[in-house]
CSV table of C-alpha atoms in Angstrom, one decimal:
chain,number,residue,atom,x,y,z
A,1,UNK,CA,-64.6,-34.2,111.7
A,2,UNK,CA,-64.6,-36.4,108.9
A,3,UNK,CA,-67.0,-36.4,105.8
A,4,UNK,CA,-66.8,-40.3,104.1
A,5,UNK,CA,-68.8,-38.9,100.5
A,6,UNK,CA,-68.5,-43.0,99.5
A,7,UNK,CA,-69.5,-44.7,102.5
A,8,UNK,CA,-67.6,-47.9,102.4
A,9,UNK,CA,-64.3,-45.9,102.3
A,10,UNK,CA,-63.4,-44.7,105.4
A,11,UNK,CA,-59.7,-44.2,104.8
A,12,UNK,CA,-58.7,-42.0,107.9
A,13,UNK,CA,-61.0,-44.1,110.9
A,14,UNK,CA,-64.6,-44.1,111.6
A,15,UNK,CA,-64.8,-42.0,114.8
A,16,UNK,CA,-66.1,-38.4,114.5
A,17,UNK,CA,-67.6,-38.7,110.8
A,18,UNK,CA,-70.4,-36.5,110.0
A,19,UNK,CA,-73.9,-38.3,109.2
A,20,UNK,CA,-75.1,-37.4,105.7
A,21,UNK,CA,-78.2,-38.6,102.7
A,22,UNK,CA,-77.2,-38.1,99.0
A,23,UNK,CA,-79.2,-39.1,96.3
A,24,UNK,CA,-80.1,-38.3,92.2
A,25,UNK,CA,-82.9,-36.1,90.8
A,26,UNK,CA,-84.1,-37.5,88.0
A,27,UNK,CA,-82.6,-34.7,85.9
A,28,UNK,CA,-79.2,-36.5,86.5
A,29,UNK,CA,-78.0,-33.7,89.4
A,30,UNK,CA,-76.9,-34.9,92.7
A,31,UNK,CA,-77.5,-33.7,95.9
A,32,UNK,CA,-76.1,-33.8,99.4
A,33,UNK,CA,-77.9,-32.8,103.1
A,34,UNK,CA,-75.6,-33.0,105.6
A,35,UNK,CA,-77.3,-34.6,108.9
A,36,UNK,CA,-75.2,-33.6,111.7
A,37,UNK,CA,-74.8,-30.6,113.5
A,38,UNK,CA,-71.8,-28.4,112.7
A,39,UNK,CA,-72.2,-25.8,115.0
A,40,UNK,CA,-68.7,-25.0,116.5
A,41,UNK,CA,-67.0,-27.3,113.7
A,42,UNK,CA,-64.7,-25.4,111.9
A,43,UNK,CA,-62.5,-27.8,110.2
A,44,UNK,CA,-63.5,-30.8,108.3
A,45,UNK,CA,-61.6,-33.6,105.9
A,46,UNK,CA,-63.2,-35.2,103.3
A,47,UNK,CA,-62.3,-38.2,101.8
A,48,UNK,CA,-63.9,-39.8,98.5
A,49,UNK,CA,-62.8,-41.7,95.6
A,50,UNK,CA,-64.2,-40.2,91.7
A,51,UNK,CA,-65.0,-42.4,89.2
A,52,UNK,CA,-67.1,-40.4,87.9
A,53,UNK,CA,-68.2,-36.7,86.9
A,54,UNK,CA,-71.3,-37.7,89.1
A,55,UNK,CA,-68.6,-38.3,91.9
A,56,UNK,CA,-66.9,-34.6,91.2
A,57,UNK,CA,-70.4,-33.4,91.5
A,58,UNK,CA,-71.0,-34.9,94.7
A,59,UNK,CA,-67.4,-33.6,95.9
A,60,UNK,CA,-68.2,-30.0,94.5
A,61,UNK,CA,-71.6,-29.6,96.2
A,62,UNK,CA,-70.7,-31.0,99.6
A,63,UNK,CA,-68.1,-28.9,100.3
A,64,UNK,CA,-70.2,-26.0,99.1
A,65,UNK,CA,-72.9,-27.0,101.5
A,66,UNK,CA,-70.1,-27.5,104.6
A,67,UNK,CA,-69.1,-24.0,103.7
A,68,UNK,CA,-73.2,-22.8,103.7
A,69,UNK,CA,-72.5,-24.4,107.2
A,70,UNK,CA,-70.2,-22.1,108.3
A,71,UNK,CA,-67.0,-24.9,108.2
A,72,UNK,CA,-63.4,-22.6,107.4
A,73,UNK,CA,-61.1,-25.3,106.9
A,74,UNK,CA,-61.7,-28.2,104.5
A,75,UNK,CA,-59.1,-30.5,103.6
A,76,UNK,CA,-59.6,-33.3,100.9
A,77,UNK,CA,-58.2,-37.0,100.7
A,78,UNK,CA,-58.4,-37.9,97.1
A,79,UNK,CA,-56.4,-41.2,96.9
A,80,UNK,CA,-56.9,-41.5,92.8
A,81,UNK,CA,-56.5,-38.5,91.0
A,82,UNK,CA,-59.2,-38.8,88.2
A,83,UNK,CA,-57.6,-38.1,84.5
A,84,UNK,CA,-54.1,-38.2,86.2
A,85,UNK,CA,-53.0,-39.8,83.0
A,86,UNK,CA,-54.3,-37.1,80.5
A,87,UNK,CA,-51.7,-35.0,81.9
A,88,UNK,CA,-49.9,-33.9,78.6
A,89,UNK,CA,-51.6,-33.3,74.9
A,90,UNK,CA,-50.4,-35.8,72.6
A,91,UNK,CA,-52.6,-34.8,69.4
A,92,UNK,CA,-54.4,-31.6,68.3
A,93,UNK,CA,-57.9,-31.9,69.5
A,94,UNK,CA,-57.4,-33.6,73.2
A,95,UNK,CA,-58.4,-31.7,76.1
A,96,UNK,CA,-55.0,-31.5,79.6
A,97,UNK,CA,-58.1,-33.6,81.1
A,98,UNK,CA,-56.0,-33.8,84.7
A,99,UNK,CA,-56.4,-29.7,84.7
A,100,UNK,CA,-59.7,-29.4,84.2
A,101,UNK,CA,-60.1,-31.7,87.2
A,102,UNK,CA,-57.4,-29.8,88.9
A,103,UNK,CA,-59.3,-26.5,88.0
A,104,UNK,CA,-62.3,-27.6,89.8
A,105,UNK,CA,-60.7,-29.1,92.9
A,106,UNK,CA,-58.8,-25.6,93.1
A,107,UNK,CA,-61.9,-23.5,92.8
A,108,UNK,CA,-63.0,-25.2,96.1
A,109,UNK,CA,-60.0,-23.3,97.6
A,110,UNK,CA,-59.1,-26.0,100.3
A,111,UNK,CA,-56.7,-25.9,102.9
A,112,UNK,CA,-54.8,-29.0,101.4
A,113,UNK,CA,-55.6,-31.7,98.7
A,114,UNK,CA,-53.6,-35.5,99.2
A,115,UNK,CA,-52.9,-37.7,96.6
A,116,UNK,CA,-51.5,-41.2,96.9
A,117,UNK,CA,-49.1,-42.0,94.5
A,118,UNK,CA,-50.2,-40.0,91.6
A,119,UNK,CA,-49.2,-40.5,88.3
A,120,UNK,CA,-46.6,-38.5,87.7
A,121,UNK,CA,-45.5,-34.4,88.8
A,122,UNK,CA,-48.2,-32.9,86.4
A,123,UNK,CA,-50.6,-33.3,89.4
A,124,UNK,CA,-49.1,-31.9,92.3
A,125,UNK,CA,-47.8,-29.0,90.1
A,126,UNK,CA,-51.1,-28.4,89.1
A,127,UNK,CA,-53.1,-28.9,92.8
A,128,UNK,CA,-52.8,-26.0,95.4
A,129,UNK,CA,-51.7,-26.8,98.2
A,130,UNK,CA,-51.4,-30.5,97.3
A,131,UNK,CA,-49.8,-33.2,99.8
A,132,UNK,CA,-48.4,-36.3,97.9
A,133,UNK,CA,-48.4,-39.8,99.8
A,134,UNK,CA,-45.6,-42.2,98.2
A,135,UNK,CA,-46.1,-45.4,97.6
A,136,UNK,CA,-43.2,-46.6,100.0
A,137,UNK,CA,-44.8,-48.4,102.2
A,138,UNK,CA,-47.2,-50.1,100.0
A,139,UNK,CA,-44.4,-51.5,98.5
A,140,UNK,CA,-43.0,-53.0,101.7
A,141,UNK,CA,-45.9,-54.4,102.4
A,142,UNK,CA,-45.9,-55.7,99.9
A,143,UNK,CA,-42.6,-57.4,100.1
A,144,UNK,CA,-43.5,-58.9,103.1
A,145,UNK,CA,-46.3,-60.7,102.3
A,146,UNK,CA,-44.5,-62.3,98.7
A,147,UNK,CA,-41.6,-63.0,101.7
A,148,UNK,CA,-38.9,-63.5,99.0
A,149,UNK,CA,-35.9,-61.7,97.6
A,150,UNK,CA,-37.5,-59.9,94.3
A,151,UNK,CA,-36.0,-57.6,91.9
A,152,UNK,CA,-38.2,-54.7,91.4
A,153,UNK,CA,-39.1,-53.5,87.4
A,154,UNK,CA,-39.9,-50.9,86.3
A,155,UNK,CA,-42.1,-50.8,82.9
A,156,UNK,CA,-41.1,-47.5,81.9
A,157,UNK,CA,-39.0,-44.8,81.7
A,158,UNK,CA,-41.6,-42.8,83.4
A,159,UNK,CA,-41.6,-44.9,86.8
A,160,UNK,CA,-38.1,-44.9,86.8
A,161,UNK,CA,-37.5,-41.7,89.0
A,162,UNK,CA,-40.0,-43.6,91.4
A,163,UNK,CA,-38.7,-47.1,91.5
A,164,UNK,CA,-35.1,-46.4,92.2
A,165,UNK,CA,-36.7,-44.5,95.4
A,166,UNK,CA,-38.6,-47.1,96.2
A,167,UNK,CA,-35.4,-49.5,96.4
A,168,UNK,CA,-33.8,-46.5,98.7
A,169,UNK,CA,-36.4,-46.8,100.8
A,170,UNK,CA,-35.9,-51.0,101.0
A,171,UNK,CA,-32.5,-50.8,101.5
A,172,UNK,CA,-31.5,-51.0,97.8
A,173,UNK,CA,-33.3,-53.4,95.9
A,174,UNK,CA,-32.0,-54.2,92.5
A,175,UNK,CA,-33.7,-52.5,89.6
A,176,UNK,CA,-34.5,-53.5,86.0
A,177,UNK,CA,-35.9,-51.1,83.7
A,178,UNK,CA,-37.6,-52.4,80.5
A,179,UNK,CA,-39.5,-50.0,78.0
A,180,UNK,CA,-42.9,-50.1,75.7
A,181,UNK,CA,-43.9,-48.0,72.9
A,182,UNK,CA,-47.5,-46.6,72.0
A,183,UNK,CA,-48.9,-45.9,69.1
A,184,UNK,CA,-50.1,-42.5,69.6
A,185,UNK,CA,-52.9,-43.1,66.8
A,186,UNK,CA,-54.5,-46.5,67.2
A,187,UNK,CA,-53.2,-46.5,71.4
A,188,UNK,CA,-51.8,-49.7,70.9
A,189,UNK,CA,-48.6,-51.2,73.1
A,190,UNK,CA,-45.7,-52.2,70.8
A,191,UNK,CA,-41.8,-53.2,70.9
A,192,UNK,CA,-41.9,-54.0,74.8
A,193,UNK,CA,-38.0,-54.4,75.6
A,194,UNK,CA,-36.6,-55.7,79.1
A,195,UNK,CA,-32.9,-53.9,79.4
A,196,UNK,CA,-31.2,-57.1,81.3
A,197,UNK,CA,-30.0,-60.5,79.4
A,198,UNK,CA,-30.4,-62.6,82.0
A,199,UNK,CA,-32.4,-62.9,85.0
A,200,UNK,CA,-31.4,-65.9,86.2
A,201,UNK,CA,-34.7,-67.7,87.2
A,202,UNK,CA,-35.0,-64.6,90.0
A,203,UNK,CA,-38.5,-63.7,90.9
A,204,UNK,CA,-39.7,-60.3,89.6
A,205,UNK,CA,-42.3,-57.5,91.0
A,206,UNK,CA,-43.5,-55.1,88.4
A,207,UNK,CA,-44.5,-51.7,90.7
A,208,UNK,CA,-46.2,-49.1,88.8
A,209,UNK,CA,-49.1,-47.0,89.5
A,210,UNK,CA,-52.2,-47.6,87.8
A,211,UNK,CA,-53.4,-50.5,85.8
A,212,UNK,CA,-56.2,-50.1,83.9
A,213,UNK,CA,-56.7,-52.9,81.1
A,214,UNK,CA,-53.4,-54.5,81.9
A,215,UNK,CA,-51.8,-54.7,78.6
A,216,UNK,CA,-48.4,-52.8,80.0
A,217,UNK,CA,-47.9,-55.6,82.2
A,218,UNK,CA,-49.1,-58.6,80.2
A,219,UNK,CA,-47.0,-57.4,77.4
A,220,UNK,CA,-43.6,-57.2,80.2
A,221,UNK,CA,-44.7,-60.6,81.5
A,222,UNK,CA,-44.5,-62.2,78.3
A,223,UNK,CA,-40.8,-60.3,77.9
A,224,UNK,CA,-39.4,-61.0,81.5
A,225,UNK,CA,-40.1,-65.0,80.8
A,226,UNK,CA,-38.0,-64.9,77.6
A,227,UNK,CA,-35.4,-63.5,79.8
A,228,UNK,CA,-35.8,-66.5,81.9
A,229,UNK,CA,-37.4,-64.7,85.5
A,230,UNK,CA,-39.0,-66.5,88.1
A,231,UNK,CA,-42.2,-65.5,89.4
A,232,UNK,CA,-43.9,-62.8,88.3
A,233,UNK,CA,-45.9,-60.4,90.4
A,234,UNK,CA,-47.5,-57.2,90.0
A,235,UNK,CA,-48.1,-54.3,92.6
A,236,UNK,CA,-50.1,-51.0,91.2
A,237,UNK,CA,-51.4,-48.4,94.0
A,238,UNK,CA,-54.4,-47.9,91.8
A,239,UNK,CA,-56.3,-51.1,90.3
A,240,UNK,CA,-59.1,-50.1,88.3
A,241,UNK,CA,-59.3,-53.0,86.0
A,242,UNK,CA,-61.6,-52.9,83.6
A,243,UNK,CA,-61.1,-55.9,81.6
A,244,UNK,CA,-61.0,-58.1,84.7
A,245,UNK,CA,-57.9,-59.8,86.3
A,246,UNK,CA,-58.4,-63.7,84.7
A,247,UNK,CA,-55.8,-62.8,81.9
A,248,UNK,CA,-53.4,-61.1,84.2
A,249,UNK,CA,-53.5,-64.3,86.8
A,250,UNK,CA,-52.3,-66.1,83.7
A,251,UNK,CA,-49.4,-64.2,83.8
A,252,UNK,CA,-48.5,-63.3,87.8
A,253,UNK,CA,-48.5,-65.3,90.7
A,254,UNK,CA,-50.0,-62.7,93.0
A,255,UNK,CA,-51.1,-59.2,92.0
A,256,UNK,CA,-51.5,-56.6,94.4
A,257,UNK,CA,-53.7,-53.0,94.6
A,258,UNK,CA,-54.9,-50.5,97.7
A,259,UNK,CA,-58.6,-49.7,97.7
A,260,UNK,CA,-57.9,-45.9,96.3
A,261,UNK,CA,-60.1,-46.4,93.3
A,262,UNK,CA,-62.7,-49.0,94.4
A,263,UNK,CA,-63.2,-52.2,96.3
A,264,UNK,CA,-62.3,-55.4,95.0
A,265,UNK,CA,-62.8,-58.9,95.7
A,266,UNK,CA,-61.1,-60.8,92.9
A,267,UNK,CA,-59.2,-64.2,92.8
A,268,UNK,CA,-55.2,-63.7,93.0
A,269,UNK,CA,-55.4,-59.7,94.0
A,270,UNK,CA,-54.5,-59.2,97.2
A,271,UNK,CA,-56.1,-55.9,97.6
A,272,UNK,CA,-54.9,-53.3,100.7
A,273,UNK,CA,-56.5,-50.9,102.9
A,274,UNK,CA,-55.3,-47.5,102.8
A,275,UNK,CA,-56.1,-47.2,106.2
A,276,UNK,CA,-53.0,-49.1,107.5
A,277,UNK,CA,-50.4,-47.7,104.2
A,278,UNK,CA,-50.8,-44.0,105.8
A,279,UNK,CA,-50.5,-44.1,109.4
């Protein structure tokens, strides 16, 4: 049985979900009743996508009320691993942000927790029982539908490791790795560098794994053009954008995303189901 806590993500099918009302008291706290009869069920998935520490809350209190219902197993399907970036301290006086949500998730004590291309190794190492689902095949869809040769880049060191396996699992794509710099006290991007002289008018796909306001990949657009590439287009498994995509259609010719953190419908994302990236 499947429990869908957002209802217009249904990531693993519709068939054999379990029926359920949620709402908000008007102290802030939400609440769950699940509809359907578990009787005999002793194994459920559930699937959701946080955004929120309302969401978390929604996540903590259903599986408490599957286990009130006598369920054993419980897996989870978290696409987006919320605070997946606050995964090291950089200053005195931030919280490891990705461990408290980690903490939470563990205290569920689940059969298994997947992630879909999370952000770096800081969240599987910190998940039990965690299953990771690469972004692989993502990406080949991805080059399928742009239908050209492209050389993939990566916009940091950090997606390095994960690019070059990427262009293993393509058949060895070239790779181009450029570098930015941020100002640990204002957070400002600075001193983007693209380590290749001359791209020859060959169009480029940027793959990383979250984009949030876009300035990593507006700043490497602006780069890559002085290095004379051809198109430009962008592929993150996670599109949260929350400035809006107008300035980043300015700069790529198709941008690309997976519904993990929340639906889209936006001019110049082509925006894919997870549905067919994990079967």
């Amino acid at each position: 049985m499947i429990l869908n806590l957002d209802p217009s993500f249904q990531p693993l099918g519709k068939e054999n979900t379990i029926q359920f009302e949620s709402f908000t008291f008007s102290g802030g706290e939400p609440h769950i009743k699940i509809q359907s009869d578990l009787d005999e069920i002793t194994e459920v998935t559930v699937t959701t996508r946080i955004q929120s520490f309302k969401d978390m809350g929604l996540l903590l209190i259903a599986v408490d009320a599957l286990r009130r219902m006598d369920v054993k197993i419980i897996h989870l399907f978290l696409p987006y691993m919320p605070a997946a970036r606050q995964d090291r301290v950089m200053i005195p006086g931030e919280s490891l942000t990705v461990k408290v949500y980690a903490d939470l998730i563990n205290g569920l004590d689940l059969e298994s927790v997947t992630v879909f291309d999370p952000h770096s190794e800081v969240t599987p190492a910190l998940l039990n029982n965690c299953k990771v689902i690469s972004n692989h095949i993502f990406i080949e869809h991805v080059i399928q539908d742009i239908n050209f040769e492209v050389i993939l880049i990566s916009p940091d060191g950090g997606a390095l490791k994960k690019i070059y396996k990427v262009s293993e699992f393509l058949g060895g794509l070239p790779v181009v790795e450029c570098s930015k710099k941020r100002n640990v006290k204002n957070g400002k991007l600075e001193g983007f560098k693209v380590y290749e002289n001359d791209l020859s008018g060959k169009d480029c796909l940027i793959v990383d794994d979250i984009c949030d306001g876009g300035g990593t990949f507006i700043g490497l657009a602006e780069e890559l053009k002085k290095k004379n590439a051809g198109n430009l287009y962008l592929a993150v498994s996670h599109g949260i954008f929350n400035k809006g995509v107008e300035v980043l259609n300015q700069c790529f010719t198709k941008i690309y995303t997976t519904d993990s953190f929340k639906d889209l419908d936006e001019k110049g994302v082509v925006q894919m189901k997870l549905t067919e990236l994990i079967k």
